Structures are given as structure tokens and as C-alpha cells.
Coordinates of N, CA, C and O in Angstrom, one line a residue:
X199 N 7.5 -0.3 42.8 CA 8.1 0.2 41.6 C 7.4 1.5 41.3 O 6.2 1.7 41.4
X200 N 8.2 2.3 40.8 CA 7.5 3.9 40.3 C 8.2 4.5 39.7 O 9.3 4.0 39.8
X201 N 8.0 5.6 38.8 CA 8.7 6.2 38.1 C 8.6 5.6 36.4 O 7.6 5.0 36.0
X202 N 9.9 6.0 35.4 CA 9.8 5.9 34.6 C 10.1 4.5 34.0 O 10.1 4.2 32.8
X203 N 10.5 3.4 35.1 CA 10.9 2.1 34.9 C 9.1 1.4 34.7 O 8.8 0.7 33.8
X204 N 8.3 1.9 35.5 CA 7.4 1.2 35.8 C 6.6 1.5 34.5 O 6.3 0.5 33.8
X205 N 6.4 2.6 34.2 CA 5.5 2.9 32.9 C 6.0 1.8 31.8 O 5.3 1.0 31.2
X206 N 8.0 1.8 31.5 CA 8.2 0.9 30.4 C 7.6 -0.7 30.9 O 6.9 -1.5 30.3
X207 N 8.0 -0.7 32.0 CA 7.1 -2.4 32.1 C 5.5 -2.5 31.8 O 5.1 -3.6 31.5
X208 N 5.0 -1.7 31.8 CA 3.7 -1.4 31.9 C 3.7 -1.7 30.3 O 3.4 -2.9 29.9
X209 N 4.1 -0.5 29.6 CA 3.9 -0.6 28.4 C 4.3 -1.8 27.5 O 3.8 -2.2 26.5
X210 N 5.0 -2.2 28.0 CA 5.8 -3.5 27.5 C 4.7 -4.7 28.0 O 4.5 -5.6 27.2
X211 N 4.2 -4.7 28.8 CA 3.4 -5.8 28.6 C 2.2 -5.5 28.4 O 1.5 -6.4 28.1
X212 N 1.6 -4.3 28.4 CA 0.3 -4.2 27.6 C 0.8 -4.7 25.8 O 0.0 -5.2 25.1
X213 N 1.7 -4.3 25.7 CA 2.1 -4.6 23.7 C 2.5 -6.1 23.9 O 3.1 -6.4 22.9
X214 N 2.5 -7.2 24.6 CA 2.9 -8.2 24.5 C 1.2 -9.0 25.1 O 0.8 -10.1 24.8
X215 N 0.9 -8.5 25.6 CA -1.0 -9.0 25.4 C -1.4 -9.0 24.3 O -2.1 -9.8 23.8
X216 N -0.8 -7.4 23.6 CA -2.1 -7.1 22.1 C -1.6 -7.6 20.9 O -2.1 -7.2 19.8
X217 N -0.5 -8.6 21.1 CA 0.5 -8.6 19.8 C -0.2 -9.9 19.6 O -0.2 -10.6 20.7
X218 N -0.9 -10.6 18.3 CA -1.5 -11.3 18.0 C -0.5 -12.6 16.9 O -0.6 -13.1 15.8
X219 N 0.4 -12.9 18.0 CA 2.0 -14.1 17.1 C 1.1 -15.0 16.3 O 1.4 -15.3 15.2
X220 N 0.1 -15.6 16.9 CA -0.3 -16.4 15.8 C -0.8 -16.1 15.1 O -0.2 -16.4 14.1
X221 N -2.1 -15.3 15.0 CA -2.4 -14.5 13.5 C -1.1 -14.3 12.6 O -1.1 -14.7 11.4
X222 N -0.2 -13.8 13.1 CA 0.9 -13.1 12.3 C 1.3 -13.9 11.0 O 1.5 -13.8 9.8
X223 N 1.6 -15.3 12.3 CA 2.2 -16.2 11.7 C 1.4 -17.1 11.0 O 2.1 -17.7 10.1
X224 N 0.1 -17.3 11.0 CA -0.6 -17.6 9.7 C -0.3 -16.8 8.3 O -0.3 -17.4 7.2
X225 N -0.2 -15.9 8.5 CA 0.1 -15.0 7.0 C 1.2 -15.0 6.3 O 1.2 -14.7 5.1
X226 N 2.4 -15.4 7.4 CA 3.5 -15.9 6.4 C 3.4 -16.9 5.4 O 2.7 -17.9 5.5
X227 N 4.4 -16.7 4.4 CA 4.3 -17.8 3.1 C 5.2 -18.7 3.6 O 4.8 -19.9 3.9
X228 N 6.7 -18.0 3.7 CA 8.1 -18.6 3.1 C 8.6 -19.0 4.7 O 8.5 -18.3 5.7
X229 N 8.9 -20.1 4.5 CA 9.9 -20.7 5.2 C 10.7 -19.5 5.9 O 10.2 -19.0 6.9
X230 N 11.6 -19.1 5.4 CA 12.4 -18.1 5.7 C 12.1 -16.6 6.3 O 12.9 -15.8 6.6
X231 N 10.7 -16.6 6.3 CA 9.9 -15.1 6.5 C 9.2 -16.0 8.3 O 8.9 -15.4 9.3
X232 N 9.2 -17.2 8.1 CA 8.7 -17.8 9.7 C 10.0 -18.2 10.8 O 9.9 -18.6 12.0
X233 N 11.1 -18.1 10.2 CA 12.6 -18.6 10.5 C 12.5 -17.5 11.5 O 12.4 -17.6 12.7
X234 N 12.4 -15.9 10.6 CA 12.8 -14.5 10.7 C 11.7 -14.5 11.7 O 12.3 -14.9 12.7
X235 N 11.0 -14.4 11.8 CA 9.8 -14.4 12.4 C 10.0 -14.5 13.8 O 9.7 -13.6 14.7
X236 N 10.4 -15.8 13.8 CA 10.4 -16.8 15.2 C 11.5 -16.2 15.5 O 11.7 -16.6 16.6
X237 N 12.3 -15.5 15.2 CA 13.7 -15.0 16.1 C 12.7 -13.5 16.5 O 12.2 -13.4 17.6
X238 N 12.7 -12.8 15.6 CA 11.9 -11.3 16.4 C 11.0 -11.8 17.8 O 11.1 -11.2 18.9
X239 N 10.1 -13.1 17.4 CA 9.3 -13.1 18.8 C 10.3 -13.9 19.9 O 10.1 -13.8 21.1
X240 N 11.1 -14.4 19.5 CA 11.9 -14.8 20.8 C 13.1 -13.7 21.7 O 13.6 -13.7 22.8
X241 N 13.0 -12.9 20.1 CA 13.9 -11.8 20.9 C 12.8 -10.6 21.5 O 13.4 -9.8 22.2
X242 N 11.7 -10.3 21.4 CA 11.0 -9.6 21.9 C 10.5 -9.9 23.6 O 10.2 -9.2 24.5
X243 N 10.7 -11.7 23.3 CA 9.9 -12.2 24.6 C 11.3 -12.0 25.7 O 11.2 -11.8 26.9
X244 N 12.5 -12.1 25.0 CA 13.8 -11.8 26.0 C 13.3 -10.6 26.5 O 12.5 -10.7 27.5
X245 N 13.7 -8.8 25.7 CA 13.6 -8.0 26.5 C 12.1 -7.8 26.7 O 11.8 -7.0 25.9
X246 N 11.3 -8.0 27.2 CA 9.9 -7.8 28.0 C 10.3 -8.9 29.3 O 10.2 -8.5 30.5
X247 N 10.5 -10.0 29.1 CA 11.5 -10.3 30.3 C 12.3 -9.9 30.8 O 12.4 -10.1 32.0
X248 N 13.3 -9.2 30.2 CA 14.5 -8.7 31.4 C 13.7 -7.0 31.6 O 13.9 -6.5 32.7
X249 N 13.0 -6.3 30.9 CA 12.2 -5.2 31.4 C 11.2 -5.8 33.0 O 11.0 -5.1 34.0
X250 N 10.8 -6.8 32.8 CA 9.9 -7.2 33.6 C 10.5 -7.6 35.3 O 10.1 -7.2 36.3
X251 N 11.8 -8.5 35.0 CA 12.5 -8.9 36.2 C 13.6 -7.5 36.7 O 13.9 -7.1 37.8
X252 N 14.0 -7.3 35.8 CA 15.5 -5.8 35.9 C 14.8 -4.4 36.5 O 15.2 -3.7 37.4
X253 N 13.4 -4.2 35.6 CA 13.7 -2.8 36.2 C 12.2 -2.7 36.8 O 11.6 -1.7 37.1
X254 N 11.9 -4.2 37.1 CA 10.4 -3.5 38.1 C 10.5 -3.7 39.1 O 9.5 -3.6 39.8
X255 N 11.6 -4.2 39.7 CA 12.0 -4.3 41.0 C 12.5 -3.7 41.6 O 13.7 -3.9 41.4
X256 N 12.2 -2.9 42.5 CA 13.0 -1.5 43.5 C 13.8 -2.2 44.3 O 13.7 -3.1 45.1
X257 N 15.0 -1.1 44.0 CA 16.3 -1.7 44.8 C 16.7 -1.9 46.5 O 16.7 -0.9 47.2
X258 N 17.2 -3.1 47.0 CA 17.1 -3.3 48.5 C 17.3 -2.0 48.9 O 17.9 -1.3 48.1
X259 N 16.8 -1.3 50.1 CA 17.3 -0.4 50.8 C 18.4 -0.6 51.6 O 18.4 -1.6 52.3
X260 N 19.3 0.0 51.7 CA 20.5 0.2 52.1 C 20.8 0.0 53.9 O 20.6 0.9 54.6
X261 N 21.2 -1.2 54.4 CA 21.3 -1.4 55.6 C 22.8 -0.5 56.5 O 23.9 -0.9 57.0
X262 N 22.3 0.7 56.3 CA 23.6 1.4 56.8 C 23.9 1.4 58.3 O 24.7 2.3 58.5
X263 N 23.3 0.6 59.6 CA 23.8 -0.1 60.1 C 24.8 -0.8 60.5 O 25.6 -0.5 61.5
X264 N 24.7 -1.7 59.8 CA 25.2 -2.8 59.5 C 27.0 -2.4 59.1 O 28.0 -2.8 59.7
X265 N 26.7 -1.5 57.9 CA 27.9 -0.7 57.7 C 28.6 -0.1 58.8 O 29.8 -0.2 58.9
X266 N 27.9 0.7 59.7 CA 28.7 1.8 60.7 C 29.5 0.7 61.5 O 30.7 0.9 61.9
X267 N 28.9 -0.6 61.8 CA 29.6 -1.3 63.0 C 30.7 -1.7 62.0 O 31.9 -1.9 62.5
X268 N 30.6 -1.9 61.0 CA 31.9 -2.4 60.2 C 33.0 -1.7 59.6 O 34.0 -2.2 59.1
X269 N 32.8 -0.8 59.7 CA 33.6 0.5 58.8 C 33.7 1.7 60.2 O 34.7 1.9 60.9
X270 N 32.9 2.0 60.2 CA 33.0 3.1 61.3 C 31.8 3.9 60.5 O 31.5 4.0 59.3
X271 N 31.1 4.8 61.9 CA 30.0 5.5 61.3 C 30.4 6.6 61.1 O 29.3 7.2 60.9
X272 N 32.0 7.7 60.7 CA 32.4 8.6 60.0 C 32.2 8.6 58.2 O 31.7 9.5 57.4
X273 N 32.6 7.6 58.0 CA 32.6 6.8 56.4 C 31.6 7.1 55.7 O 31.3 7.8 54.7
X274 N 30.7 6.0 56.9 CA 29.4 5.1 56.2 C 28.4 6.7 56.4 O 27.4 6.8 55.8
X275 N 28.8 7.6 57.3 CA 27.6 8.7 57.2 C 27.9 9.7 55.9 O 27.0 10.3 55.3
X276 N 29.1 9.6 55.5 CA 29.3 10.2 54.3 C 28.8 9.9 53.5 O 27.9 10.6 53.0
X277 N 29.2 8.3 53.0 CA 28.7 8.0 51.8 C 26.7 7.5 52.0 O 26.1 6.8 51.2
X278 N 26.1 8.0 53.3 CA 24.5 8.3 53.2 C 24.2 9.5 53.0 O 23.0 9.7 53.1
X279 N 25.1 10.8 52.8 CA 25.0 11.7 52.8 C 24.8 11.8 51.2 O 23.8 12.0 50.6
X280 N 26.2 11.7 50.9 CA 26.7 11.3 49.2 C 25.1 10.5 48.4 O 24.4 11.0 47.6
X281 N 25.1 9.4 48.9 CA 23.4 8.5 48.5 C 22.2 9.4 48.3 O 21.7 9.5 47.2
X282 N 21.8 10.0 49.6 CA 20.9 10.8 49.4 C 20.2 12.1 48.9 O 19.1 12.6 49.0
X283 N 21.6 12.3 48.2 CA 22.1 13.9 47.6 C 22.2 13.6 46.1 O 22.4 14.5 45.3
X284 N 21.9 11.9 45.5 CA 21.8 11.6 44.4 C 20.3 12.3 43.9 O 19.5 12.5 44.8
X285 N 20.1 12.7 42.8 CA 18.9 12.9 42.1 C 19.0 12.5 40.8 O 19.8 12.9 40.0
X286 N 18.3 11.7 40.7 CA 18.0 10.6 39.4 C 17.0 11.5 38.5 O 15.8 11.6 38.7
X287 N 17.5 11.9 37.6 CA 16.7 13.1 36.8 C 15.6 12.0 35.9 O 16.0 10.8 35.7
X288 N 14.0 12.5 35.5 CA 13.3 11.8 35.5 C 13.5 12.3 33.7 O 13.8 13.3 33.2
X289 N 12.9 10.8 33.0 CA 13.0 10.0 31.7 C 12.3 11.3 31.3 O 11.4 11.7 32.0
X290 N 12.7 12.1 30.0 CA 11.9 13.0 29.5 C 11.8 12.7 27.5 O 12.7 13.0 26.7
X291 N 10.5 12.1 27.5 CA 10.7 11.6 26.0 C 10.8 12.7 25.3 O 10.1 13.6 25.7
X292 N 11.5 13.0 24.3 CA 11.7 13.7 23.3 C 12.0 12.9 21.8 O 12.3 13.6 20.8
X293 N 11.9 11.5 21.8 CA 11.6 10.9 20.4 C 10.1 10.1 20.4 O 9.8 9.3 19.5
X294 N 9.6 10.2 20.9 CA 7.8 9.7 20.3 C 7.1 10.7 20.2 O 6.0 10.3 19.7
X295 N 7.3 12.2 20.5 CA 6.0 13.4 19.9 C 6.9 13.5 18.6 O 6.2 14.0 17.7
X296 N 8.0 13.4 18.2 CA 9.1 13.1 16.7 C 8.2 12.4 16.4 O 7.1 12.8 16.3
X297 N 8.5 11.1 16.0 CA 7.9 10.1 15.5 C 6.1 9.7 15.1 O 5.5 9.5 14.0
X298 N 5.8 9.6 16.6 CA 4.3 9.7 16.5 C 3.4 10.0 15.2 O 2.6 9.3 14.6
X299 N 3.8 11.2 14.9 CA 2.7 11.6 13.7 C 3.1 10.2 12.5 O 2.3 9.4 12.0
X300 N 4.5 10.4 12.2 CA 5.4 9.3 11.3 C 4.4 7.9 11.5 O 3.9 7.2 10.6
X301 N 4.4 7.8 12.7 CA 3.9 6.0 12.9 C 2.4 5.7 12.7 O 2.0 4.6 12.4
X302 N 1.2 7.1 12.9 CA -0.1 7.2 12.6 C 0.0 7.0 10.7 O -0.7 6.3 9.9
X303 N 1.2 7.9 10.4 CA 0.7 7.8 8.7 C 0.6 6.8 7.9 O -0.2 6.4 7.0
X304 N 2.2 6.0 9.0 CA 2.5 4.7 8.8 C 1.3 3.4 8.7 O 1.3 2.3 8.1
X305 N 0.6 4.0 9.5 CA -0.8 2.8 10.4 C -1.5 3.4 9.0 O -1.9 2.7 8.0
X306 N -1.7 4.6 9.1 CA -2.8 4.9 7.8 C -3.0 4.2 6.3 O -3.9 3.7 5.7
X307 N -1.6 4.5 6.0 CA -1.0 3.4 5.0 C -1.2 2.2 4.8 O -1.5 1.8 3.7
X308 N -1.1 1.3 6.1 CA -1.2 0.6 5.8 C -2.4 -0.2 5.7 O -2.5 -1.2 5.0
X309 N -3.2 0.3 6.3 CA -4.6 -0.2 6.3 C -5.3 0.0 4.8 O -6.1 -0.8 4.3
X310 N -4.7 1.5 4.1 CA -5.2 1.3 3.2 C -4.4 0.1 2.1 O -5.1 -0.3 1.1
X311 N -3.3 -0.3 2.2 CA -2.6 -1.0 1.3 C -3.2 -2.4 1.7 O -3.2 -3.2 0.7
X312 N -3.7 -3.0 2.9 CA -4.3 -3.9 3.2 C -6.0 -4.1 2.7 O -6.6 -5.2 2.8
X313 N -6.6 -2.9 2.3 CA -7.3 -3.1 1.6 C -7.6 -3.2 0.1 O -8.6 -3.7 -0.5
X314 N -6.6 -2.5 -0.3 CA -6.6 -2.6 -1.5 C -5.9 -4.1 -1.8 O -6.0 -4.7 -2.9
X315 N -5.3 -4.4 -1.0 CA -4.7 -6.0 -1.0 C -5.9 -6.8 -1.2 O -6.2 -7.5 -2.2
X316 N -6.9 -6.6 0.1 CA -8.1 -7.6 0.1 C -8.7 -7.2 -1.3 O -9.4 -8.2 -1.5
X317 N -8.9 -6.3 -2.2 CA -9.4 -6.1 -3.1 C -9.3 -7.2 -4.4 O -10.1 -7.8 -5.1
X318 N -7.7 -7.0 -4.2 CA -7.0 -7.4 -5.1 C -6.9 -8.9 -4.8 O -6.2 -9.7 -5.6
X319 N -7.4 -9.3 -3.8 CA -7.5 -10.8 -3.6 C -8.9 -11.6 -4.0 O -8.9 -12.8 -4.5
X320 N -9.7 -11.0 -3.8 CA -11.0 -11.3 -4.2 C -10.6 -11.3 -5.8 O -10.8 -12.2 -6.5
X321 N -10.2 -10.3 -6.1 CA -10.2 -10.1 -8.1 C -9.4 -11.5 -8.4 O -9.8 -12.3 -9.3
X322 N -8.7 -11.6 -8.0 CA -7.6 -13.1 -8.5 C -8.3 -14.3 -8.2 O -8.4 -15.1 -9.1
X323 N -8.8 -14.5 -6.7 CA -9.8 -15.5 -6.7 C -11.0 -15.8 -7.3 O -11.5 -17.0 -7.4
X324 N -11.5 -14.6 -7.9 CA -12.5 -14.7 -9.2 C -11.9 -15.2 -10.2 O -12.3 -16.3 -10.6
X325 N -11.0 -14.5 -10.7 CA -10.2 -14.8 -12.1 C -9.9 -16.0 -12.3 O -10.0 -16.5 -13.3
X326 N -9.0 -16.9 -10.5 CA -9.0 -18.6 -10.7 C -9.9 -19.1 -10.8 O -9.8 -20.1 -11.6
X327 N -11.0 -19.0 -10.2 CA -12.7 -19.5 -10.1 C -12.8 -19.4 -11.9 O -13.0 -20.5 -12.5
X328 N -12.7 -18.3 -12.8 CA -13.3 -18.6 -14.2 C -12.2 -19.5 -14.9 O -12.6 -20.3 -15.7
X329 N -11.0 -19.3 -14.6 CA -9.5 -19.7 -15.0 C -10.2 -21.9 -15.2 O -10.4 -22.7 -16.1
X330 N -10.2 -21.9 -14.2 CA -10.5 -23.4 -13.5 C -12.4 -23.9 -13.7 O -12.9 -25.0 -13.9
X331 N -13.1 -22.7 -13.7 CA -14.1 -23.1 -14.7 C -13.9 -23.6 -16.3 O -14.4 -24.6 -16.7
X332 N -13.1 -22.5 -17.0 CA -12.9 -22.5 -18.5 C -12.2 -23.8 -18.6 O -12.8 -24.6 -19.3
X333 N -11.6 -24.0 -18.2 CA -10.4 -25.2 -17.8 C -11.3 -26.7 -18.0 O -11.0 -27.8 -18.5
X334 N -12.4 -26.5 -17.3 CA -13.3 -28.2 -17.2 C -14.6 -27.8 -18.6 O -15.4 -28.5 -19.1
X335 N -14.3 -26.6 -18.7 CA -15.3 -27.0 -19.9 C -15.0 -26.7 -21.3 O -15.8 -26.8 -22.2
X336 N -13.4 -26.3 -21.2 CA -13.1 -26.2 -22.5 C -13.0 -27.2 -23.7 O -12.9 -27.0 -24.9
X337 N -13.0 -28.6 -23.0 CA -13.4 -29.3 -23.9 C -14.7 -29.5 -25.0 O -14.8 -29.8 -26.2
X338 N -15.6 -29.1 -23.9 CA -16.9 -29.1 -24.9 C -17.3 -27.6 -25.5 O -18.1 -27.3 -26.4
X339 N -16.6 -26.8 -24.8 CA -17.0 -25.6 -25.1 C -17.0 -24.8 -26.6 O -15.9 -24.4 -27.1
X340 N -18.1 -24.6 -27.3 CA -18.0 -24.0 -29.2 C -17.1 -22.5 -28.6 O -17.0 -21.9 -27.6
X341 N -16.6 -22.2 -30.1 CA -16.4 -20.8 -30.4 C -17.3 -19.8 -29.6 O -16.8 -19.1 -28.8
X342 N -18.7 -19.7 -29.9 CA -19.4 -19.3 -29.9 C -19.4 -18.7 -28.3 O -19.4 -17.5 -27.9
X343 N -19.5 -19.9 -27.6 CA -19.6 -20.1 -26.1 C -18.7 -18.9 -25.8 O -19.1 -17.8 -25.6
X344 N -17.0 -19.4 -25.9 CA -16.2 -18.7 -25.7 C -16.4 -17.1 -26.2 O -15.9 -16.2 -25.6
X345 N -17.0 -17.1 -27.2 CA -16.7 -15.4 -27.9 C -17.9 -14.8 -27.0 O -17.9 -13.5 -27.2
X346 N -19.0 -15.2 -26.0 CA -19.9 -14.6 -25.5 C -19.3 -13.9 -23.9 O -19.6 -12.9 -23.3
X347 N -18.3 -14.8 -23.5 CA -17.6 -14.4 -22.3 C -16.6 -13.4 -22.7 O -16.3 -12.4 -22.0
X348 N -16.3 -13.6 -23.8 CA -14.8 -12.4 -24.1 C -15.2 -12.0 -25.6 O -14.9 -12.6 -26.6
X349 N -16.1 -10.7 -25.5 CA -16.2 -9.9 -26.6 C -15.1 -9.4 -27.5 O -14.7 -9.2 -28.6
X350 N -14.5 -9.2 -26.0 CA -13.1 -8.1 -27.2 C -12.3 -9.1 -27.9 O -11.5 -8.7 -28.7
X351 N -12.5 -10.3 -27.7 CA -11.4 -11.1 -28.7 C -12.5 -11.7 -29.7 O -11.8 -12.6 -30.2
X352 N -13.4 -11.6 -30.2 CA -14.7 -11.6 -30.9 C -14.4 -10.6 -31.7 O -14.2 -10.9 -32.9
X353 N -14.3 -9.5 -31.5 CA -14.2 -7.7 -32.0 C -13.2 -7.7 -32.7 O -13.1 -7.3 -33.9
X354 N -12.2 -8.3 -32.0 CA -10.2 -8.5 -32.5 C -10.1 -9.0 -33.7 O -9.7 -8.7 -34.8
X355 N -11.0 -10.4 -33.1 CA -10.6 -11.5 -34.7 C -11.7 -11.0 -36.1 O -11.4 -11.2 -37.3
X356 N -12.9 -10.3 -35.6 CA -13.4 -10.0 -36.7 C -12.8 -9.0 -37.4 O -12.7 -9.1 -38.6
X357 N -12.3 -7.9 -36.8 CA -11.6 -7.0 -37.2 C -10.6 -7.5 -38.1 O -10.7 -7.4 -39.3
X358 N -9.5 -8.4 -37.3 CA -8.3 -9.2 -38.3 C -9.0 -10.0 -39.9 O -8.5 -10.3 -41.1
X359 N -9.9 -10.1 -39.5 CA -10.8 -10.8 -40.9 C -11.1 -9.7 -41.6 O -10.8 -9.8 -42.8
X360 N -11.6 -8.8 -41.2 CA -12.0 -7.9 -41.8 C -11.5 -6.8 -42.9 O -11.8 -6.1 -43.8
X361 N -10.1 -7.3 -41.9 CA -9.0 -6.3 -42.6 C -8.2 -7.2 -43.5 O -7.2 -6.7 -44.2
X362 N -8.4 -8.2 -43.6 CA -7.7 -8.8 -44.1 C -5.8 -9.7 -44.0 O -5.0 -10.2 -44.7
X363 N -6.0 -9.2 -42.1 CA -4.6 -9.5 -41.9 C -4.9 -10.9 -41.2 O -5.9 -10.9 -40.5
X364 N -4.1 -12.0 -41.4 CA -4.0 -13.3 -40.7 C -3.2 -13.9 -40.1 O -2.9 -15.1 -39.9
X365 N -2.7 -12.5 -39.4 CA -1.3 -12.7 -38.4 C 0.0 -13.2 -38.8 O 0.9 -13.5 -38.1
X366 N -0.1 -13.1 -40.2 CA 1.6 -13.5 -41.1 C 2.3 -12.3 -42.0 O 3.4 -12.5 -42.5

């Protein structure tokens, strides 16, 4: 195999080593987002299969032989003439130096949105951690307790006293 068939196989299964389906699929929530899911990798695992069996396999060589005793060797030398006179113009990419930059900004993006995600995950997991603290000890918990964790509602209600409004 050579040429520009072999590079797509190539590439196609180096991206089908580095593609990490189970991680992925840990991260889904919804039913419906693992449904979707499970169809992309079953349809991705088709064409890397038919790239794999279709086009990495170079085609039988032509038993022209075989032909002359059956046809006559007037014919059959033509059409090895016609054969050999084919030139298969070679794959010349002109949409990935397009794109490429597109797909780095893309990666860039996202890494930072995945961090600001993990950011933003730790903050909520804190916030349930106090949420579910406050929660088991709000029964015993005084005013007092409470107004030392949250000043500004301390500030709020003295203010409302202060001023004389009582929320009516």
C-alpha cells in the first residue's frame, strides 16, 4: 500500500488508539447524550474499518495473459496500453491548512472553558459541602452563629432596624 490511501489509514488508526471512548463516556449525564454517543463510536468504528480493509489493500495486478489467449492479444494490448497511460493524480489537501488554525483556537478554547469549568466545580462543591453542613446544624445553630458566617445579612438586617423598615 502507498500513496495517499495509506497515509488516510494511517491516520485513521492512529486517531482511533488516542480516542479515549471510555473516559468520554464517563462524562456523559443524560441517557440520550450516551444513546448519541454510542451511535458516533459505532459509526466511526464502521469507517476506520472500511478505510482499513478498502483502501489498504493494493489492487490484484492484472493477469494480461490470461486475457490475450481469450480475447486475442490485439485488444488486450490496447487496453494495457490504455491501463498504463492512466495517471492517478496524487490527493493534494487544500482544506486542513483552511481549517487547522480554526481547530487549534478551537482546542484553545476549550481547554480554557474546561478550566474554568473545573473552577467552577470545586466552587459548587464547596458551596454543597457548607449548604449540607448548615443543613445538620441548623437546628442547634443561634443567630449569632449564623450572622458570624454571613456578615452581609448581619449589615442588611441591622440596617433594616436601623432604618426603621420591617419589610411591610
Amino acid at each position: 500500500m502507498s500513496g495517499p490511501s495509506k497515509k488516510v489509514v494511517d491516520v485513521a488508526f492512529k486517531a482511533s488508539r488516542t480516542i479515549d471512548w471510555d473516559g468520554m463516556t464517563k462524562l456523559l449525564v443524560s441517557d440520550e447524550a450516551r444513546k448519541e454517543f454510542a451511535t458516533l463510536r459505532r459509526a466511526f468504528n464502521e469507517v476506520n474499518s472500511q478505510l482499513e480493509t478498502k483502501f489498504s489493500q493494493e489492487p490484484e495486478p492484472i493477469d494480461w495473459e490470461y486475457y490475450r489467449r481469450g480475447i486475442g492479444s490485439r485488444l488486450v494490448d490496447m487496453y494495457k496500453q490504455a491501463y498504463e497511460s492512466i495517471e492517478i493524480p496524487k490527493f493534494q489537501d487544500k482544506v486542513t491548512p483552511e481549517y487547522k488554525p480554526k481547530f487549534d483556537q478551537l482546542l484553545v478554547e476549550l481547554k480554557e472553558a474546561e478550566q474554568q469549568s473545573l473552577k467552577e466545580s470545586e466552587r459548587l462543591e464547596k458551596e454543597i459541602a457548607e449548604v449540607q453542613e448548615l443543613k445538620t446544624k441548623i437546628s442547634t445553630m443561634t443567630a449569632e452563629e449564623y450572622f458570624e458566617k454571613h456578615p452581609e445579612l448581619k449589615k442588611k438586617f441591622d440596617d433594616e432596624i436601623r432604618n426603621d423598615y420591617w419589610g411591610y
